Amino acid sequence: MPSQVHIDHAPWFTESRLGMFVHWGLYAMAARHEWVMSFERQSVGDYEAYFKHFDPDLYDPREWAGQAKAAGMEYVVLTTKHHEGFCLWDTKLTDYKAPNTPAGRDLIAPYVEALREAGLNVGFYHSLIDWHHPDFTIDDIHPLRDAPNVEELNAGRDMAVYRDYLHGQVRELMSNYGQIDYLFFDFSYATGPMAARYPGKGRDDWDSGKLLEMVRELQPGIIVNDRLDVPGDFVTPEQYQPSGAMMSGGREVPWEACQTLNGSWGYDRDNLDCKSVDLLVRMLIDGVAKGGNLLLNVGPTARGEIDPRAAGALAGMGEWMRAHDRSIRGAGSTSLLPPADCRYTRRGNRLYLHLFAWPLKVVHLPGLAGKVGYAQLLNDGSEITMEALDPSQAAQNTQPGGQPAGTLTLKLPVQRPNVVVPVIELFLNDESES
Ligand code: GLC
């Protein structure tokens, strides 16, 4: 049996396999990357223009929930605060919050309500980093890093004060919105390239142990990611596809790849580097075949809508998921080796062969002769016939050669089914196989 790694107290997570990440804040107005404040060395004063004009009149989280559901997603994760420091909820700990903009209200409460209504699991992203808070010290990624007097500025900043603020805000988020299923903290950089000139930040700056303890006490069912610089419930490879199962301390761990549509997390108006639906679906499949989830990001506009490009990508994923979710939901990896250009996922006695390229008339499955009771195309439930070619048979003019003993050969139609990635559902005779 292959090992399927789950989070014991929250099996919903690895069952669901696909979620929606939402990056939304003042940076949606700049519409040129959520790090715009840092990239352009903007001061708190420069950024004020966005705060004064934030008016998301088309914000309707029910729409977001509907689009996520239609895409086959089972959870959503929204930025409560990103590195810019702007808070989407009615926090009592700062004035730098949505209720004090033209938006005039808490934007997190209706989000939670809409997700619950739609039966989706509720996730928050919360930035540990804060470029607006006056006590958050200037470091290598801070917008003020090139100021001539960084040391002097930092002398007046006290991370202990910021730490209290961080803990206080997380307490609010974990206390005031009912059950929260998922929390994504972002991020730590105590060492590495982001800690070259000035000290970076990590577990001591956040007091990660205490923070995590509080979160778990207030939300016993919650799952928390791994970016507090202490281990969490799952790991979060970002913008790459792991080459296999993710390991920690020699053990397979639950993982979730977070991926953008175009390289930016926030709404990025002029960015046309959008991944195709074809690529996105293959990324999802590839991840599940390695035992992981996909958290696919959208960056809604300053008016609160998921823009047409992102909406199109979600709709395309949904079209594929509508017919193929059986190979994704509740499915995971298998130790069986797939043929070239293919990925296997497995759920119980069902094995799913995903064909990234469509071969001519046959596909050979090593090791599966005699082990499959029935096979069908998933998109239309049409039978796929099987045979075990005699290994001693030599290839001739019009006759393919035999395959190594134990190989099962599936006969495919010449026409590739008109779906983004065709899937063949194989019913294994013996559940303990593979
Ligand atoms: C990061 C980035 C960021 C994004 C996030 C998503 O590390 O700083 O902008 O929110 O990862 O995983």
Coordinates of C-alpha atoms and ligand atoms in Angstrom, one line a residue:
M1 CA 0.0 0.0 0.0
P2 CA 1.3 3.5 -0.7
S3 CA 1.5 5.8 2.2
Q4 CA -1.1 8.6 2.1
V5 CA 0.0 11.3 4.5
H6 CA -2.8 13.1 6.3
I7 CA -3.1 15.7 9.0
D8 CA -4.7 13.6 11.7
H9 CA -6.9 16.3 13.2
A10 CA -8.0 17.7 9.8
P11 CA -8.3 14.9 7.2
W12 CA -10.4 17.3 5.0
F13 CA -7.2 19.1 3.9
T14 CA -5.5 16.3 2.0
E15 CA -8.8 15.0 0.9
S16 CA -9.7 18.2 -0.8
R17 CA -6.5 18.6 -2.8
L18 CA -7.5 21.9 -4.4
G19 CA -8.0 25.3 -2.7
M20 CA -8.1 29.0 -3.7
F21 CA -5.6 31.6 -2.4
V22 CA -6.8 35.2 -2.5
H23 CA -4.3 38.1 -2.3
W24 CA -6.2 41.2 -1.7
G25 CA -5.2 44.5 -0.2
L26 CA -4.3 48.1 -1.1
Y27 CA -1.7 46.8 -3.5
A28 CA -4.6 45.8 -5.8
M29 CA -4.9 49.5 -6.5
A30 CA -1.3 49.9 -7.6
A31 CA -2.0 46.8 -9.7
R32 CA 1.6 46.0 -10.2
H33 CA 2.6 43.3 -7.6
E34 CA 1.8 43.0 -4.0
W35 CA 5.4 43.9 -3.1
V36 CA 5.0 47.3 -4.8
M37 CA 5.7 49.1 -1.6
S38 CA 9.1 47.4 -1.2
F39 CA 10.0 47.2 -4.9
E40 CA 9.5 50.9 -5.3
R41 CA 10.8 51.9 -1.9
Q42 CA 7.6 53.6 -1.0
S43 CA 7.2 55.3 2.4
V44 CA 4.1 54.9 4.5
G45 CA 3.3 58.4 3.3
D46 CA 3.5 57.5 -0.3
Y47 CA 1.2 54.6 0.2
E48 CA -1.4 56.7 1.9
A49 CA -3.1 57.5 -1.4
Y50 CA -4.2 54.0 -1.7
F51 CA -5.6 53.9 1.8
K52 CA -7.6 57.1 1.1
H53 CA -9.1 55.7 -2.1
F54 CA -9.8 52.0 -1.4
D55 CA -13.4 51.6 -2.4
P56 CA -14.2 48.0 -3.4
D57 CA -17.7 48.6 -4.4
L58 CA -18.0 45.3 -6.3
Y59 CA -16.8 43.1 -3.5
D60 CA -19.1 40.2 -3.1
P61 CA -17.5 37.2 -1.4
R62 CA -20.4 35.0 -2.4
E63 CA -19.2 35.4 -5.9
W64 CA -15.7 34.4 -5.0
A65 CA -17.1 31.4 -3.1
G66 CA -19.2 30.4 -6.1
Q67 CA -16.2 30.7 -8.5
A68 CA -14.0 28.6 -6.1
K69 CA -16.7 25.9 -5.8
A70 CA -17.3 25.8 -9.5
A71 CA -13.5 25.3 -10.0
G72 CA -13.7 22.2 -7.8
M73 CA -12.0 23.9 -4.8
E74 CA -13.0 23.1 -1.3
Y75 CA -11.2 25.8 0.7
V76 CA -10.2 29.4 0.3
V77 CA -7.4 31.3 2.0
L78 CA -7.6 35.1 2.1
T79 CA -5.0 37.7 3.1
T80 CA -6.2 39.3 6.3
K81 CA -3.0 41.5 6.2
H82 CA -0.2 41.4 3.7
H83 CA 3.4 42.8 4.1
E84 CA 2.1 46.3 3.4
G85 CA 0.4 46.1 6.9
F86 CA -3.2 47.1 5.8
C87 CA -5.8 45.1 7.6
L88 CA -9.0 43.9 6.0
W89 CA -10.8 43.4 9.2
D90 CA -12.1 45.7 12.0
T91 CA -9.0 45.3 14.2
K92 CA -9.0 47.3 17.5
L93 CA -5.2 47.5 17.4
T94 CA -4.6 49.9 14.5
D95 CA -6.5 52.5 12.4
Y96 CA -4.9 51.1 9.3
K97 CA -7.9 49.0 8.4
A98 CA -10.7 48.7 5.8
P99 CA -13.4 50.3 8.0
N100 CA -11.4 53.6 7.9
T101 CA -11.2 53.6 4.1
P102 CA -14.1 54.4 1.7
A103 CA -14.8 50.6 2.0
G104 CA -16.2 51.6 5.5
R105 CA -16.5 48.1 6.9
D106 CA -14.9 44.9 8.0
L107 CA -14.3 42.8 4.9
I108 CA -13.3 39.6 6.6
A109 CA -16.7 38.9 8.3
P110 CA -18.7 38.7 5.1
Y111 CA -15.9 36.5 3.5
V112 CA -16.1 34.0 6.4
E113 CA -19.9 34.0 6.2
A114 CA -20.0 33.5 2.4
L115 CA -17.5 30.5 2.6
R116 CA -19.5 28.9 5.4
E117 CA -22.7 29.3 3.4
A118 CA -21.1 27.6 0.4
G119 CA -19.7 24.8 2.5
L120 CA -16.1 25.7 1.9
N121 CA -13.4 25.5 4.5
V122 CA -12.2 28.9 5.8
G123 CA -8.6 29.9 5.6
F124 CA -6.7 33.1 6.6
Y125 CA -3.3 34.2 5.4
H126 CA -1.5 36.5 7.8
S127 CA 1.7 38.4 7.2
L128 CA 4.2 38.2 9.9
I129 CA 6.0 41.0 8.1
D130 CA 4.6 44.6 8.4
W131 CA 6.0 47.5 6.5
H132 CA 3.5 50.0 7.9
H133 CA 4.1 49.3 11.7
P134 CA 6.4 51.9 13.2
D135 CA 8.1 49.4 15.4
F136 CA 8.8 46.8 12.8
T137 CA 12.6 47.1 12.2
I138 CA 14.0 47.9 8.8
D139 CA 15.7 44.9 7.2
D140 CA 16.8 43.8 3.7
I141 CA 13.3 43.6 2.3
H142 CA 11.8 46.6 4.0
P143 CA 10.8 49.6 1.7
L144 CA 13.2 51.9 3.7
R145 CA 16.2 49.6 3.4
D146 CA 18.1 52.1 1.2
A147 CA 17.6 55.0 3.5
P148 CA 20.9 56.6 4.5
N149 CA 20.2 56.3 8.2
V150 CA 18.7 52.8 8.7
E151 CA 20.6 52.2 12.0
E152 CA 19.4 55.5 13.4
L153 CA 15.8 54.7 12.3
N154 CA 16.0 51.2 13.8
A155 CA 17.2 52.6 17.1
G156 CA 13.7 54.1 17.5
R157 CA 11.9 50.8 16.6
D158 CA 11.1 48.1 19.1
M159 CA 10.2 44.6 17.8
A160 CA 8.8 43.7 21.2
V161 CA 6.0 46.2 20.6
Y162 CA 5.4 44.9 17.2
R163 CA 5.4 41.3 18.5
D164 CA 2.6 42.2 21.0
Y165 CA 0.7 43.8 18.1
L166 CA 1.1 40.6 16.0
H167 CA 0.0 38.4 18.8
G168 CA -3.0 40.7 19.6
Q169 CA -4.1 40.7 15.9
V170 CA -3.9 37.0 15.6
R171 CA -5.9 36.7 18.8
E172 CA -8.6 38.9 17.3
L173 CA -8.7 36.8 14.1
M174 CA -8.8 33.5 15.9
S175 CA -11.5 34.8 18.4
N176 CA -14.0 36.9 16.4
Y177 CA -14.9 35.0 13.3
G178 CA -16.1 31.6 14.5
Q179 CA -14.3 28.5 13.4
I180 CA -11.3 29.0 11.2
D181 CA -9.9 25.9 9.5
Y182 CA -6.6 27.0 8.1
L183 CA -3.9 29.6 8.8
F184 CA -1.0 30.5 6.5
F185 CA 1.6 32.7 8.3
D186 CA 4.1 34.4 6.0
F187 CA 7.1 34.4 6.4
S188 CA 10.5 34.0 8.2
Y189 CA 13.9 34.9 6.8
A190 CA 16.3 34.7 9.8
T191 CA 19.0 33.4 7.5
G192 CA 19.7 33.4 3.8
P193 CA 19.8 36.0 1.1
M194 CA 17.1 38.2 2.7
A195 CA 19.3 38.5 5.8
A196 CA 22.5 39.7 4.1
R197 CA 22.9 43.3 5.0
Y198 CA 20.7 43.6 8.1
P199 CA 19.4 40.8 10.4
G200 CA 16.4 39.0 9.0
K201 CA 13.5 37.8 11.1
G202 CA 12.5 34.4 12.5
R203 CA 11.0 32.5 15.4
D204 CA 12.5 34.8 18.1
D205 CA 11.1 37.9 16.4
W206 CA 7.6 36.4 16.2
D207 CA 7.8 34.3 19.4
S208 CA 6.6 31.6 17.2
G209 CA 6.2 28.9 19.9
K210 CA 3.8 31.1 21.9
L211 CA 2.0 32.4 18.8
L212 CA 1.3 28.8 17.6
E213 CA 0.2 27.7 21.1
M214 CA -2.3 30.5 21.3
V215 CA -3.7 29.7 17.8
R216 CA -4.1 26.1 18.7
E217 CA -5.8 26.9 22.0
L218 CA -8.3 29.3 20.4
Q219 CA -8.9 27.1 17.3
P220 CA -8.3 23.5 18.3
G221 CA -9.2 22.1 14.8
I222 CA -7.1 24.5 12.8
I223 CA -4.1 23.6 10.6
V224 CA -1.1 25.9 10.4
N225 CA 1.6 26.1 7.8
D226 CA 5.3 26.0 8.2
R227 CA 6.5 29.6 7.8
L228 CA 6.8 30.5 11.5
D229 CA 10.4 29.1 11.5
V230 CA 9.0 26.2 13.6
P231 CA 7.4 23.1 12.2
G232 CA 3.7 23.4 11.3
D233 CA 1.1 20.9 10.1
F234 CA 2.1 21.1 6.4
V235 CA 4.9 22.5 4.2
T236 CA 4.4 25.1 1.5
P237 CA 6.5 24.9 -1.6
E238 CA 6.0 28.2 -3.4
Q239 CA 5.8 28.6 -7.2
Y240 CA 7.5 25.4 -8.1
Q241 CA 6.4 21.7 -8.5
P242 CA 8.3 19.5 -6.1
S243 CA 10.0 16.6 -7.8
G244 CA 8.4 14.0 -5.4
A245 CA 6.8 13.6 -2.0
M246 CA 8.0 16.3 0.4
M247 CA 10.1 15.0 3.3
S248 CA 11.0 16.3 6.7
G249 CA 13.2 14.5 9.2
G250 CA 13.2 11.4 6.9
R251 CA 9.4 11.3 6.9
E252 CA 6.8 12.2 4.2
V253 CA 4.9 15.3 5.3
P254 CA 1.6 16.8 4.0
W255 CA 2.3 19.5 1.5
E256 CA 0.6 22.2 -0.5
A257 CA 2.1 24.0 -3.4
C258 CA 1.0 27.6 -3.6
Q259 CA 1.0 28.8 -7.2
T260 CA 0.2 32.0 -9.0
L261 CA -1.6 32.5 -12.3
N262 CA 1.0 34.9 -13.6
G263 CA 3.9 35.2 -11.1
S264 CA 2.3 37.9 -9.0
W265 CA 0.0 37.3 -6.1
G266 CA -1.8 40.6 -6.0
Y267 CA -3.7 41.9 -9.0
D268 CA -1.2 42.8 -11.7
R269 CA -3.0 44.6 -14.5
D270 CA -0.3 44.6 -17.2
N271 CA 1.1 41.1 -16.5
L272 CA 0.1 38.8 -19.4
D273 CA 2.2 35.8 -18.3
C274 CA -0.9 33.8 -17.5
K275 CA -0.5 30.1 -17.2
S276 CA -2.8 28.2 -19.5
V277 CA -5.7 26.0 -18.2
D278 CA -3.8 23.1 -19.7
L279 CA -0.7 23.8 -17.6
L280 CA -2.7 24.5 -14.4
V281 CA -4.6 21.2 -14.7
R282 CA -1.3 19.4 -15.2
M283 CA 0.2 21.1 -12.2
L284 CA -2.8 20.0 -10.1
I285 CA -2.5 16.4 -11.3
D286 CA 1.3 16.3 -10.9
G287 CA 1.0 17.5 -7.3
V288 CA -1.7 15.0 -6.4
A289 CA 0.4 12.2 -8.0
K290 CA 3.1 13.2 -5.5
G291 CA 0.8 13.4 -2.6
G292 CA 0.3 17.2 -2.5
N293 CA -2.4 19.9 -2.7
L294 CA -2.6 22.9 -5.0
L295 CA -3.5 26.3 -3.6
L296 CA -4.1 28.3 -6.7
N297 CA -4.0 32.1 -6.3
V298 CA -6.2 34.9 -7.6
G299 CA -5.6 38.6 -7.0
P300 CA -9.0 40.4 -7.1
T301 CA -9.1 43.9 -8.5
A302 CA -9.3 47.1 -6.3
R303 CA -13.1 47.0 -6.9
G304 CA -13.2 43.6 -5.4
E305 CA -13.8 41.3 -8.4
I306 CA -11.8 38.4 -9.8
D307 CA -10.7 39.8 -13.1
P308 CA -11.8 38.1 -16.4
R309 CA -8.4 36.4 -17.0
A310 CA -8.4 34.8 -13.5
A311 CA -12.1 34.0 -13.8
G312 CA -11.4 32.3 -17.1
A313 CA -8.7 30.1 -15.6
L314 CA -10.9 29.1 -12.7
A315 CA -13.7 28.3 -15.1
G316 CA -11.4 26.2 -17.3
M317 CA -10.2 24.2 -14.2
G318 CA -13.8 23.8 -13.2
E319 CA -14.7 22.3 -16.6
W320 CA -12.0 19.7 -16.2
M321 CA -12.8 19.0 -12.6
R322 CA -16.5 18.6 -13.2
A323 CA -15.7 15.4 -15.2
H324 CA -12.5 14.3 -13.5
D325 CA -12.7 15.2 -9.8
R326 CA -12.7 11.5 -8.9
S327 CA -9.1 11.3 -9.8
I328 CA -8.2 14.3 -7.6
R329 CA -10.4 14.5 -4.5
G330 CA -9.4 12.0 -1.9
A331 CA -6.7 10.7 -4.2
G332 CA -3.0 10.5 -3.6
S333 CA 0.2 9.0 -4.7
T334 CA 1.0 5.3 -5.6
S335 CA 4.3 3.5 -5.7
L336 CA 3.5 2.2 -9.3
L337 CA 5.6 3.8 -12.0
P338 CA 3.6 5.4 -14.7
P339 CA 4.5 5.2 -18.4
A340 CA 6.2 8.2 -20.1
D341 CA 4.2 11.5 -20.1
C342 CA 1.7 10.1 -17.6
R343 CA 0.8 10.5 -14.0
Y344 CA -0.9 8.1 -11.7
T345 CA -3.1 9.0 -8.8
R346 CA -4.9 6.4 -6.7
R347 CA -7.9 6.3 -4.4
G348 CA -8.9 2.9 -2.8
N349 CA -9.0 0.3 -5.6
R350 CA -9.1 2.9 -8.3
L351 CA -6.0 3.9 -10.2
Y352 CA -6.2 6.9 -12.4
L353 CA -3.9 7.2 -15.5
H354 CA -3.6 10.8 -16.6
L355 CA -2.2 11.1 -20.1
F356 CA -0.3 14.4 -20.7
A357 CA 0.4 13.3 -24.2
W358 CA -1.9 11.1 -26.3
P359 CA -0.2 8.1 -27.8
L360 CA -1.0 6.2 -30.9
K361 CA -3.6 3.5 -30.2
V362 CA -2.0 1.8 -27.2
V363 CA -0.5 2.6 -23.9
H364 CA 1.5 0.0 -22.0
L365 CA 1.3 -0.2 -18.2
P366 CA 4.2 -2.1 -16.6
G367 CA 3.3 -4.5 -13.8
L368 CA -0.5 -4.3 -14.2
A369 CA -1.2 -7.4 -16.3
G370 CA -4.0 -9.4 -14.5
K371 CA -4.5 -6.8 -11.9
V372 CA -7.1 -4.6 -13.5
G373 CA -10.7 -5.7 -13.7
Y374 CA -12.1 -2.9 -15.8
A375 CA -11.0 0.3 -17.5
Q376 CA -12.8 3.3 -18.8
L377 CA -12.3 6.8 -19.9
L378 CA -13.3 9.1 -17.1
N379 CA -14.7 12.0 -19.2
D380 CA -17.5 9.8 -20.8
G381 CA -17.4 6.5 -19.0
S382 CA -16.6 4.6 -22.2
E383 CA -14.9 1.3 -21.9
I384 CA -11.2 0.9 -22.7
T385 CA -10.3 -2.6 -23.7
M386 CA -7.2 -4.3 -22.4
E387 CA -4.8 -7.0 -23.4
A388 CA -1.6 -8.6 -22.2
L389 CA 0.6 -8.9 -25.2
D390 CA 2.7 -12.1 -25.4
P391 CA 6.3 -11.1 -24.4
S392 CA 7.7 -13.6 -26.9
Q393 CA 6.0 -11.9 -29.8
A394 CA 8.3 -9.9 -32.1
A395 CA 7.3 -6.7 -33.8
Q396 CA 6.4 -7.1 -37.5
N397 CA 5.2 -4.9 -40.4
T398 CA 1.8 -4.2 -38.9
Q399 CA 2.1 -6.0 -35.6
P400 CA 3.5 -4.4 -32.4
G401 CA 6.0 -6.4 -30.4
G402 CA 5.3 -8.0 -27.0
Q403 CA 6.0 -6.2 -23.9
P404 CA 7.9 -7.3 -20.8
A405 CA 6.0 -9.9 -18.8
G406 CA 3.5 -8.4 -16.5
T407 CA 2.7 -5.4 -18.8
L408 CA -0.9 -4.6 -19.4
T409 CA -1.7 -2.9 -22.7
L410 CA -4.7 -0.5 -23.0
K411 CA -6.2 0.1 -26.5
L412 CA -6.9 3.8 -27.1
P413 CA -9.1 5.5 -29.7
V414 CA -7.1 7.4 -32.2
Q415 CA -9.1 10.5 -31.4
R416 CA -8.0 12.1 -28.1
P417 CA -11.0 12.9 -26.0
N418 CA -11.7 16.6 -26.1
V419 CA -10.7 17.4 -22.6
V420 CA -7.6 19.2 -21.2
V421 CA -6.1 16.0 -19.8
P422 CA -7.7 12.7 -20.6
V423 CA -7.9 10.2 -17.7
I424 CA -8.4 6.5 -17.7
E425 CA -10.0 5.0 -14.6
L426 CA -8.6 1.5 -13.8
F427 CA -10.4 -0.7 -11.3
L428 CA -7.8 -2.8 -9.5
N429 CA -8.8 -6.3 -8.6
D430 CA -7.1 -6.1 -5.3
E431 CA -7.2 -3.0 -3.2
S432 CA -3.9 -3.9 -1.5
E433 CA -2.1 -3.8 -4.8
S434 CA 0.3 -1.0 -5.6
Ligands
GLC1 C1 5.7 35.2 -0.3 C2 5.5 36.5 -0.7 C3 4.2 36.9 -1.0 C4 3.1 35.9 -1.1 C5 3.4 34.6 -0.5 C6 2.6 33.4 -0.9 O1 6.7 34.7 0.4 O2 6.2 37.4 0.1 O3 4.0 38.1 -1.5 O4 2.1 36.3 -0.3 O5 4.7 34.2 -0.5 O6 3.0 32.2 -0.5

